[in-house]
XYZ file of C-alpha atoms in Angstrom:
684
model
C 0.000 0.000 0.000
C 1.398 3.396 -1.004
C 1.742 6.407 1.270
C -1.364 8.138 -0.070
C -3.454 4.987 0.327
C -2.173 4.594 3.902
C -3.028 8.218 4.575
C -6.594 7.703 3.338
C -7.193 4.635 5.482
C -9.694 4.380 8.305
C -7.021 3.039 10.668
C -4.807 6.074 10.060
C -7.577 8.571 10.831
C -8.628 6.507 13.834
C -5.058 6.675 15.149
C -4.924 10.416 14.456
C -8.047 10.851 16.582
C -6.513 8.748 19.371
C -3.309 10.796 19.301
C -5.274 14.032 19.616
C -7.311 12.586 22.484
C -4.150 11.351 24.263
C -2.202 14.582 23.752
C -1.182 16.409 26.961
C -3.969 18.149 28.842
C -3.585 21.924 28.557
C -5.542 25.081 27.764
C -5.273 24.460 24.020
C -6.792 21.012 24.202
C -9.717 22.279 26.316
C -11.071 24.126 23.291
C -11.640 20.737 21.631
C -13.291 18.855 24.508
C -16.794 19.337 23.114
C -15.650 18.586 19.555
C -14.075 15.300 20.622
C -17.193 14.206 22.480
C -19.530 15.181 19.617
C -17.312 13.597 16.953
C -17.316 10.277 18.804
C -21.116 10.019 18.684
C -21.124 8.995 14.998
C -17.411 8.282 14.888
C -17.269 5.901 11.925
C -19.558 8.041 9.760
C -17.584 11.180 10.584
C -14.224 9.586 9.799
C -15.438 8.041 6.559
C -17.000 11.283 5.374
C -13.820 13.242 6.079
C -11.769 10.673 4.159
C -14.296 10.791 1.320
C -14.089 14.607 1.219
C -10.325 14.369 0.719
C -10.539 11.587 -1.861
C -13.129 13.478 -3.922
C -11.155 16.746 -3.530
C -14.106 18.351 -1.765
C -12.083 18.959 1.388
C -11.087 22.574 1.963
C -9.151 23.565 5.087
C -10.806 26.291 7.150
C -9.136 29.558 8.083
C -7.811 29.263 11.614
C -8.585 31.336 14.695
C -5.884 32.821 16.897
C -5.357 34.189 20.325
C -2.213 35.863 21.560
C -0.290 35.083 24.735
C 1.979 37.856 26.067
C 5.706 37.140 26.174
C 8.271 38.542 28.585
C 9.667 40.640 25.721
C 6.427 42.633 25.598
C 5.406 41.004 22.331
C 2.982 38.101 21.873
C 2.994 34.431 20.903
C 0.207 33.495 18.466
C -1.705 30.326 19.312
C -3.593 28.860 16.359
C -6.879 27.002 16.782
C -7.740 24.810 13.814
C -11.162 23.453 13.027
C -11.310 19.963 14.568
C -11.648 18.301 11.145
C -8.490 20.129 10.078
C -6.745 18.907 13.239
C -7.576 15.342 12.231
C -6.283 15.810 8.698
C -3.102 17.458 10.005
C -2.369 14.614 12.427
C -3.239 11.987 9.797
C -0.700 13.542 7.433
C 1.892 13.638 10.219
C 1.359 9.933 10.975
C 2.364 8.911 7.450
C 5.251 11.356 7.084
C 6.614 10.257 10.471
C 6.579 6.603 9.403
C 8.570 7.395 6.257
C 11.279 9.551 7.843
C 11.593 7.560 11.068
C 14.153 5.155 9.603
C 16.344 8.085 8.528
C 16.475 9.811 11.889
C 15.868 7.295 14.681
C 19.580 6.438 15.017
C 20.181 10.029 16.143
C 17.403 10.099 18.740
C 18.986 10.748 22.147
C 22.375 11.166 20.468
C 22.001 14.546 18.774
C 18.274 15.284 18.911
C 16.331 14.969 22.143
C 13.042 16.860 21.972
C 9.871 15.641 20.252
C 11.024 12.065 19.692
C 8.177 10.740 17.579
C 6.825 7.213 17.205
C 5.827 5.083 14.239
C 2.254 3.924 13.772
C 3.280 0.330 14.585
C 4.829 1.278 17.935
C 3.705 -0.734 20.971
C 1.845 2.355 22.255
C 1.111 4.259 19.029
C -1.655 6.421 20.533
C 1.091 8.639 21.980
C 2.801 10.508 19.132
C 5.866 11.543 21.161
C 7.981 9.954 23.848
C 7.617 11.461 27.325
C 9.398 14.827 27.542
C 10.620 13.949 31.051
C 12.400 10.903 29.678
C 13.945 13.052 26.952
C 15.172 15.679 29.404
C 16.958 12.989 31.391
C 18.612 11.608 28.229
C 19.663 15.111 27.246
C 21.178 15.851 30.662
C 22.986 12.500 30.910
C 24.479 12.798 27.412
C 25.485 16.406 28.046
C 27.384 15.436 31.207
C 29.081 12.479 29.505
C 30.272 14.706 26.662
C 31.705 17.171 29.184
C 33.637 14.378 30.901
C 35.187 13.514 27.505
C 36.888 16.898 27.296
C 34.248 19.034 25.566
C 34.197 21.726 28.242
C 33.158 24.739 26.144
C 29.557 25.354 25.121
C 27.834 27.554 22.554
C 24.094 27.932 23.194
C 22.055 28.973 20.183
C 18.371 29.937 20.120
C 16.199 30.760 17.119
C 13.790 33.684 17.002
C 10.105 33.092 16.134
C 10.982 29.582 14.992
C 7.490 28.280 14.189
C 6.443 31.538 12.525
C 9.386 31.538 10.108
C 9.184 27.963 8.824
C 8.827 28.290 5.053
C 6.214 26.082 3.386
C 8.170 25.732 0.142
C 11.322 24.700 1.971
C 9.404 22.233 4.142
C 7.778 20.770 1.024
C 11.167 20.331 -0.646
C 12.609 18.657 2.458
C 9.688 16.226 2.461
C 10.018 15.451 -1.252
C 13.785 14.968 -0.850
C 13.068 12.406 1.861
C 10.656 10.305 -0.160
C 7.280 11.740 0.849
C 4.495 11.243 -1.704
C 3.801 14.438 -3.666
C 0.048 14.138 -3.029
C 0.650 14.246 0.717
C 2.997 17.210 0.315
C 0.408 19.035 -1.804
C -2.365 18.562 0.765
C -0.139 19.680 3.639
C 1.071 22.734 1.734
C -2.508 23.727 0.912
C -3.504 23.392 4.563
C -0.548 25.355 5.903
C -1.203 28.157 3.427
C -4.820 28.459 4.534
C -3.975 28.315 8.232
C -1.273 30.988 7.871
C -3.808 33.602 6.743
C -4.851 36.226 9.288
C -7.247 39.171 9.266
C -6.479 40.734 12.639
C -5.300 44.164 11.503
C -6.195 44.246 7.811
C -9.493 43.684 6.094
C -7.827 41.626 3.368
C -6.525 38.070 3.514
C -2.887 38.071 2.501
C -1.488 34.781 1.259
C 1.507 33.725 3.330
C 3.884 30.885 2.678
C 5.493 30.604 6.082
C 4.543 29.593 9.581
C 3.361 26.437 11.335
C 0.280 26.718 13.557
C 1.398 26.820 17.191
C -0.835 24.641 19.308
C -1.472 21.405 17.383
C 0.636 18.509 18.606
C 1.966 17.555 15.185
C 3.343 21.037 14.399
C 6.254 20.094 16.651
C 6.900 17.083 14.428
C 6.964 19.132 11.219
C 9.250 21.636 12.946
C 11.621 18.749 13.720
C 11.474 17.679 10.097
C 12.316 21.209 8.964
C 15.584 21.050 10.905
C 16.578 17.662 9.471
C 19.008 19.180 6.896
C 20.614 21.195 9.703
C 21.008 18.067 11.836
C 22.634 16.204 8.938
C 24.997 19.109 8.239
C 26.073 19.588 11.854
C 26.660 15.869 12.437
C 29.263 15.965 9.650
C 31.354 18.646 11.378
C 34.522 17.618 13.199
C 35.586 18.420 16.749
C 32.108 19.278 17.957
C 29.254 17.537 19.739
C 25.910 18.783 18.470
C 22.833 18.731 20.707
C 19.384 19.967 19.756
C 16.326 20.046 21.989
C 13.533 21.331 19.692
C 14.893 24.746 18.591
C 17.502 25.097 21.363
C 20.926 24.133 20.038
C 24.059 23.462 22.075
C 27.499 22.986 20.536
C 30.101 21.446 22.837
C 33.709 21.994 21.775
C 37.222 21.803 23.212
C 38.373 25.374 22.583
C 37.103 28.944 22.274
C 38.515 29.212 18.742
C 36.619 26.173 17.499
C 33.480 27.424 19.208
C 33.638 30.803 17.471
C 34.102 29.218 14.041
C 31.188 26.855 14.502
C 29.000 29.630 15.903
C 29.334 31.544 12.628
C 28.963 28.359 10.574
C 25.745 27.491 12.411
C 24.313 30.977 11.949
C 24.844 30.855 8.174
C 23.265 27.394 8.001
C 20.230 28.567 9.967
C 19.814 31.600 7.727
C 19.943 29.335 4.660
C 16.777 27.714 6.015
C 15.124 31.120 6.316
C 15.469 31.151 10.102
C 16.933 33.854 12.323
C 19.038 33.497 15.479
C 17.860 35.228 18.646
C 18.977 38.830 18.854
C 21.185 38.191 21.860
C 24.926 37.887 22.119
C 26.138 34.303 21.712
C 29.348 33.548 23.572
C 31.544 30.509 23.884
C 31.187 29.633 27.562
C 33.716 27.693 29.593
C 31.956 25.227 31.903
C 33.916 24.997 35.153
C 31.507 22.838 37.158
C 29.139 20.677 35.127
C 26.774 19.866 38.013
C 26.366 23.521 38.962
C 25.949 24.446 35.297
C 23.190 21.875 34.807
C 21.371 23.012 37.938
C 21.464 26.630 36.788
C 20.552 25.756 33.253
C 17.813 23.208 33.727
C 16.384 23.814 37.247
C 16.200 20.218 38.409
C 12.919 19.942 40.339
C 12.556 16.165 40.161
C 12.890 15.546 43.925
C 10.241 18.154 44.745
C 7.940 16.677 42.101
C 8.219 13.209 43.635
C 7.393 14.542 47.097
C 4.452 16.531 45.767
C 3.001 13.502 43.975
C 3.374 11.352 47.093
C 1.900 13.807 49.605
C -0.274 16.135 47.543
C 1.598 19.123 48.977
C 5.146 20.320 49.639
C 6.827 20.000 52.990
C 7.608 23.265 54.740
C 11.269 23.344 53.724
C 10.579 22.762 50.029
C 7.793 25.333 50.080
C 10.002 27.998 51.668
C 12.906 27.343 49.300
C 10.682 27.839 46.266
C 9.043 30.900 47.829
C 12.428 32.485 48.506
C 13.493 31.876 44.914
C 10.386 33.720 43.721
C 11.160 36.544 46.180
C 14.630 36.913 44.709
C 13.172 37.006 41.185
C 10.764 39.765 42.180
C 13.498 41.747 43.908
C 15.708 41.472 40.821
C 12.670 42.168 38.586
C 13.678 39.177 36.455
C 11.208 36.298 36.359
C 12.550 32.779 35.856
C 10.060 31.176 33.464
C 10.823 27.597 34.490
C 10.682 28.410 38.197
C 7.303 30.156 37.954
C 5.717 27.514 35.719
C 6.883 24.799 38.095
C 6.371 26.423 41.498
C 2.923 27.949 41.216
C 1.330 24.598 40.419
C 2.796 23.075 43.611
C 3.268 25.757 46.294
C 1.101 25.534 49.404
C -1.418 28.154 50.471
C 0.548 31.190 51.630
C -0.748 34.747 52.155
C 2.700 36.166 51.484
C 2.815 34.522 48.058
C -0.689 35.810 47.297
C 0.416 39.339 48.160
C 3.560 39.023 46.021
C 1.511 37.934 43.015
C -1.166 40.615 43.360
C 1.283 43.443 44.070
C 3.621 42.636 41.166
C 1.234 41.930 38.306
C 3.466 43.761 35.806
C 6.233 41.199 36.402
C 3.833 38.296 35.862
C 2.207 39.566 32.654
C 3.499 36.534 30.741
C 2.548 34.054 33.469
C -1.123 34.630 34.234
C -1.953 30.951 33.670
C 0.203 29.649 36.567
C -0.639 32.705 38.709
C -4.399 32.242 38.428
C -4.006 28.475 38.816
C -2.332 29.053 42.191
C -4.908 31.624 43.309
C -7.803 29.432 42.171
C -6.367 26.394 43.983
C -5.319 28.077 47.210
C -7.526 31.169 47.476
C -10.961 30.449 46.005
C -13.618 33.101 46.704
C -10.953 35.366 48.207
C -12.117 39.002 48.440
C -8.710 40.492 47.609
C -8.278 38.211 44.606
C -11.778 38.994 43.333
C -11.204 42.729 43.787
C -7.925 42.439 41.858
C -9.635 40.572 39.009
C -12.497 43.069 38.723
C -10.113 46.033 38.639
C -7.819 44.340 36.123
C -10.606 43.386 33.734
C -12.259 46.812 34.002
C -9.027 48.673 33.312
C -8.580 50.166 29.842
C -4.837 50.383 30.467
C -4.193 46.645 30.522
C -2.924 45.690 27.068
C -3.383 41.949 26.904
C -6.927 40.666 26.489
C -5.678 37.115 26.879
C -4.866 37.797 30.536
C -8.361 39.150 31.109
C -9.737 35.998 29.509
C -7.624 33.836 31.828
C -8.941 35.677 34.887
C -12.572 35.352 33.795
C -12.278 31.762 32.640
C -9.897 30.174 35.116
C -10.776 31.711 38.490
C -13.675 29.362 38.977
C -15.284 31.140 41.940
C -15.365 34.592 40.333
C -18.871 35.888 41.146
C -21.096 37.732 38.712
C -20.278 41.419 38.406
C -21.892 43.894 36.031
C -18.609 45.718 35.428
C -16.996 42.509 34.195
C -19.963 41.782 31.933
C -19.871 45.306 30.523
C -16.141 45.107 29.808
C -16.378 41.669 28.183
C -19.314 42.791 26.035
C -17.480 45.935 24.997
C -14.256 44.165 24.077
C -13.533 42.910 20.560
C -11.416 39.975 21.751
C -13.147 36.702 20.883
C -11.298 34.715 23.533
C -12.522 37.076 26.265
C -16.109 36.613 25.059
C -15.546 32.849 24.967
C -14.477 32.852 28.622
C -17.331 35.241 29.459
C -19.909 32.685 28.310
C -18.292 30.036 30.521
C -18.305 32.475 33.452
C -21.979 33.350 32.960
C -22.822 29.644 32.828
C -20.919 28.955 36.073
C -22.876 31.763 37.724
C -26.180 30.367 36.377
C -27.077 33.591 34.575
C -29.558 31.860 32.292
C -31.560 34.959 31.398
C -28.435 36.840 30.337
C -27.175 33.897 28.285
C -30.507 33.571 26.513
C -30.167 37.198 25.455
C -27.153 36.323 23.296
C -27.863 35.053 19.814
C -25.549 32.951 17.700
C -24.272 34.955 14.768
C -22.922 33.269 11.644
C -20.232 35.951 11.582
C -18.894 34.776 14.941
C -16.023 32.333 14.757
C -16.646 28.631 15.237
C -15.449 28.490 18.846
C -17.797 31.292 19.924
C -20.710 29.534 18.211
C -19.711 26.212 19.767
C -19.547 27.458 23.362
C -22.658 29.632 23.058
C -24.670 26.714 21.688
C -23.509 24.475 24.530
C -24.113 26.897 27.421
C -27.519 27.922 26.074
C -28.678 24.327 25.643
C -27.442 23.409 29.126
C -29.110 26.498 30.635
C -32.518 26.213 28.965
C -35.394 24.639 30.869
C -37.893 24.813 28.010
C -37.488 21.675 25.870
C -39.308 23.295 22.933
C -36.823 26.189 22.911
C -33.939 23.700 23.084
C -35.231 21.789 20.091
C -35.755 24.967 18.107
C -32.171 26.095 18.706
C -30.700 22.668 17.925
C -32.676 22.424 14.684
C -30.976 25.600 13.498
C -27.626 23.839 13.694
C -28.781 20.467 12.446
C -30.465 22.012 9.398
C -27.241 23.861 8.518
C -26.893 23.478 4.751
C -23.475 25.066 4.317
C -20.529 22.959 3.286
C -17.406 24.080 5.066
C -15.625 22.524 8.008
C -17.084 24.948 10.543
C -20.626 24.199 9.337
C -19.908 20.469 9.393
C -18.663 20.610 12.987
C -21.619 22.752 14.096
C -23.958 20.147 12.609
C -22.048 17.382 14.406
C -22.274 19.398 17.645
C -25.996 20.048 17.237
C -26.847 16.450 16.378
C -24.792 15.097 19.276
C -26.427 17.521 21.730
C -29.897 16.575 20.478
C -29.229 12.912 21.226
C -27.737 13.815 24.595
C -30.691 15.998 25.610
C -33.453 13.920 23.976
C -32.195 10.308 23.937
C -35.706 8.910 23.463
C -36.651 11.257 20.613
C -34.399 10.406 17.649
C -34.000 13.278 15.217
C -35.349 12.511 11.747
C -32.473 13.515 9.486
C -34.578 12.741 6.415
C -36.247 16.100 7.069
C -32.966 17.837 6.210
C -33.270 18.619 2.529
C -30.167 20.794 2.430
C -26.803 19.971 0.991
C -24.733 19.360 4.116
C -22.602 16.401 3.124
C -22.264 15.002 6.642
C -26.060 14.873 6.935
C -26.198 12.898 3.695
C -23.615 10.489 5.069
C -25.661 9.961 8.242
C -28.809 9.293 6.194
C -27.474 7.212 3.302
C -24.169 5.815 4.670
C -22.861 6.416 1.135
C -19.807 8.248 -0.150
C -20.136 11.717 -1.593
C -19.622 12.012 -5.344
C -17.860 15.175 -6.556
C -19.855 15.683 -9.762
C -23.269 15.137 -8.221
C -22.373 17.131 -5.117
C -21.118 20.181 -6.977
C -24.039 20.095 -9.406
C -26.306 20.304 -6.372
C -24.288 22.943 -4.525
C -23.611 25.209 -7.514
C -26.717 24.778 -9.630
C -29.253 23.084 -7.316
C -29.531 20.149 -9.727
C -30.021 16.557 -8.597
C -28.284 14.252 -11.063
C -30.274 10.977 -11.290
C -28.490 7.756 -10.440
C -29.535 6.145 -13.724
C -27.816 8.921 -15.678
C -24.581 8.338 -13.758
C -24.856 4.630 -14.540
C -25.244 5.414 -18.245
C -22.030 7.463 -18.186
C -20.223 4.648 -16.378
C -21.178 2.153 -19.080
C -18.221 3.464 -21.063
C -14.921 2.701 -19.383
C -13.218 5.778 -17.941
C -15.936 8.219 -19.002
C -17.232 9.022 -15.538
C -13.740 9.503 -14.126
C -13.006 11.912 -16.985
C -16.309 13.714 -16.407
C -15.461 14.289 -12.745
C -11.897 15.361 -13.540
C -12.985 17.834 -16.226
C -15.789 19.312 -14.109
C -13.410 19.656 -11.168
C -10.793 21.444 -13.288
C -13.443 23.720 -14.796
C -14.345 24.911 -11.290
C -10.844 25.072 -9.833
C -9.192 26.807 -12.814
C -11.784 29.534 -13.435
C -9.722 32.311 -11.879
C -6.187 31.053 -12.422
C -6.343 29.555 -15.945
C -9.514 30.596 -17.757
C -8.465 28.966 -21.019
C -8.070 25.537 -19.417
C -11.270 26.044 -17.449
C -13.328 26.553 -20.623
C -11.672 23.603 -22.348
C -12.608 21.362 -19.425
C -16.207 22.598 -19.446
C -16.317 21.751 -23.140
C -15.160 18.207 -22.280
C -17.950 17.942 -19.676
C -20.543 18.900 -22.264
C -19.033 16.521 -24.810
C -19.353 13.584 -22.385
C -22.932 14.542 -21.504
C -23.818 14.563 -25.204
C -22.062 11.234 -25.766
C -24.462 9.575 -23.303
C -27.233 10.532 -25.723
C -25.250 9.234 -28.682
C -24.439 12.742 -29.909
C -21.442 15.003 -30.322
C -20.930 18.667 -31.232
C -21.490 18.009 -34.940
C -24.862 16.345 -34.353
C -26.207 18.130 -31.292
C -28.494 20.442 -33.317
C -30.892 17.502 -33.618
C -31.579 17.934 -29.890
C -32.369 21.635 -30.149
C -36.133 21.168 -30.148
C -35.980 18.900 -27.100
C -33.491 20.877 -24.985
C -32.912 24.286 -26.626
C -31.390 26.050 -23.607
C -28.805 23.335 -23.040
C -27.800 23.047 -26.704
C -27.408 26.820 -27.121
C -25.125 27.029 -24.088
C -23.144 23.935 -25.131
C -22.630 25.564 -28.542
C -21.550 28.844 -26.954
C -19.018 27.049 -24.753
C -17.667 25.133 -27.732
C -17.293 28.324 -29.765
C -15.402 30.032 -26.939
C -13.187 26.978 -26.598
C -12.431 26.997 -30.332
C -11.888 30.737 -30.717
C -10.745 32.171 -27.401
C -8.592 29.561 -25.637
C -5.221 27.909 -26.126
C -6.930 25.051 -27.982
C -6.457 26.936 -31.269
C -4.216 29.826 -32.350
C -6.902 31.559 -34.449
C -10.406 32.860 -34.046
C -13.157 30.667 -35.490
C -12.922 30.253 -39.274
C -10.248 32.940 -39.696
C -6.517 33.484 -39.652
C -6.801 36.218 -37.042
C -4.962 35.414 -33.788
C -7.456 34.781 -31.023
C -7.584 36.696 -27.705
C -7.695 34.453 -24.639
C -10.955 34.905 -22.765
C -10.600 36.633 -19.393
C -12.184 35.555 -16.129
C -14.380 38.657 -16.151
C -15.598 37.906 -19.672
C -16.170 34.248 -18.851
C -18.165 35.176 -15.732
C -20.297 37.455 -17.871
C -21.121 35.122 -20.760
C -21.165 31.876 -18.757
C -22.458 32.859 -15.340
C -23.880 30.364 -12.861
C -27.491 31.201 -13.748
C -26.921 30.444 -17.415
C -25.211 27.136 -16.638
C -27.907 26.239 -14.105
C -30.609 26.750 -16.719
C -28.666 24.769 -19.311
C -27.969 21.738 -17.129
C -31.489 21.789 -15.691
C -32.856 21.767 -19.230
C -30.550 18.869 -20.122
C -31.365 16.693 -17.075
C -35.106 17.327 -17.298
C -35.258 16.145 -20.920
C -32.469 13.612 -21.473
C -34.752 10.591 -20.901
C -36.948 11.630 -23.831
C -34.043 11.039 -26.211
C -34.329 7.325 -25.460
C -37.837 7.181 -26.943
C -37.403 9.729 -29.738
C-alpha cells in the first residue's frame, strides 16, 4: 500500500483521533473537549465522510482562529486554533510522514536530537505521538554530562527567534520530497498550511503567506523537527564538535574557544539558509567549570520536589520555603525565571505572602497569568482580595493583553457575577474574552443573560460552539432547546465549521433527547455530513457540486449510463473539477474542461458537437449554451491559435468575460434543461 493509500485509510484517521485525544492536557486542548465528544457520537460516519471529502477533492481547510499570549519581551505568541476536522487531517498527514522519515532519523534520537522524539504507527503504544518529555530531558542531561567528561568543556548555546512563525512552506515541502514523501501528501499539507497561515487581525484583506506552522497542534512540533533535518545532517558531519538539539535550542560542545567561534558563525549561516533567524542576543563561547552547577542553573532540576508533591499532595515546609524564597529573589531582581514560575505555582502551598507578592507585582507576571491564576484558584478560592484584583484588572482600559483578562474570567472558577466585568467583556472585541465570558456566565447560572445572546454566523466557530452548549445546558424549556438545535442540524453550508456545528448540534440533540431520535430525512439541504448519516454512502464530486452550484439533482440512472463506457465518468469528474478550480487562475483551461464535460454529456445521448443540433427542439437552452461554450473553446482559448474560421490570432478569454457570458445562472438553466429532458431522447 502506497503512502497516499495509507493516509486515506480508516485506521490512520482513527489513530490520528486517538493521538489528539491522548495529547497532553492543557488550555489548548480544552477548546476541543466538546468537539471530541460530539465527533465520537457517529465516529465511523464522521471519519469516513472526512476521508471521502479528501478523496473526492471536496475537502477545503478552514481559516484558523488565533489568540495571543503575552511574552516577557512585551510582544505576543500566536496560538492557532484549527477546526477539529483540520486537526484530524493534520495529524493523519503527520502519521504517514513520520513513518517514512523515522528510519532516517531514529539512530540520532537521544544522540544529537532529544526533543519531540516521535513514534511510528506500529509502535507498541502508538496512541502517543511523542515519547515522554521527562524521559527526553533525562537523556539530554545524561548525554550532556558524559560529553563534558570527555573533554568538551566549552559550550555555545544557540536559540532561534520566532521559529514556528518563520518555517517556510516551500522549503518544508522540498525537504519532504527529498526524503521520499508522496507528492500528493505534500500538496495537501502545503494547501492546509497556506490556509492556516492567513490572518485578518489588523487588515481587512486576507494576505497569502507561505510561512509559519500553527502553534498549538501537537503535530506542528513534528513538522518543525522535520524542517531542521538538513541542519542536523549538516552539523553531524562537522569535526571536533558535539551537536545537541532540543527542539529549537541548540548546544554545541567543543574543546576550545577558537573552534566554538568558528562553529557559531557556521551554524548561523546554516540557519539563515533555512530562512530562520538566530535570537537577537549575544552568543558567547562559555567555559563550563563545574558541570553539576551548570546543569542546575541551566535546567532547574525539580525532580525531587515533584516526587514529594506527587506522594503527599503538597510540599513540605522546607521545600515550600525554598521555592518561595526563589520567587522573592526574582521579584526583587525584577527578572522572572520562566521555568521556576511555571513549576512552582502549580505546587506551592497556600501562603498569604505569596498571594500578596503575586497581586502586588502583576506587571512582572504579565506573561505568566496561567500559573498565577491556577495558584490563586487552587489556594484562594472566593478570596475578596483576589476577586477585587480581578475586577479592577478586567475593568481597566490600560491593561494591554486581552488574553490575561480571559484567563482571569475563565480560570478563576469562583469569580462571582459582576456587572462591570460583563460590561467590559461585552465591549471588548477579543473573541477569547467573550468565549471565557460565556463560561463564566454559565458557572454563575445567569440563564436569562445567556438567553439574550444570539448565535451569529459571523462569529467564529469556537464562539458559536460554546454559546450553543451553554444555552442548551441552561434552557429549561425543551421546545426552545429543540428549536435552537434544529438551526444547527439544518445547517446546509458545506465548510468545516458548518460540518462541525452540525455534528455538535446532532450530538447535543441525542444527549438531551435520547428517546426522541432526530429525523435527518427532514434535512433537505446539501450538508454532506447529513447525507452520510442518512445514506451511509460516499459523496460524489460531480453530483455534489451540481447540487451545490446549480441546485440540480443528477439521477443515479444517468450516472450509470455514463459509467457504461470505461473511464468516461472519471473523466467527467476530472474535467468538471478542473473547470471549477481553474476559473480564476487559468480561464483557457477552465473553458476547455467545461467543453469536455458537455461533450461527455452529449455522448451519453449518442451525440457530439457536430450532431447536437438535432436535440435543439428537445433541450434548446442546453444546446445553445453547449454551442456557446464550444465556440469560446475553439476561438478564445489555447486550444487553437486563431479565431473561429479565420486566420486572425485569437484573444484568450478573461475571467471577467467568462463570468459574464457563462455565469452560474446560465449554466444552471442549461444543465437543468438537459437533465429534465435527457430521458426523452431514449424514446425519440
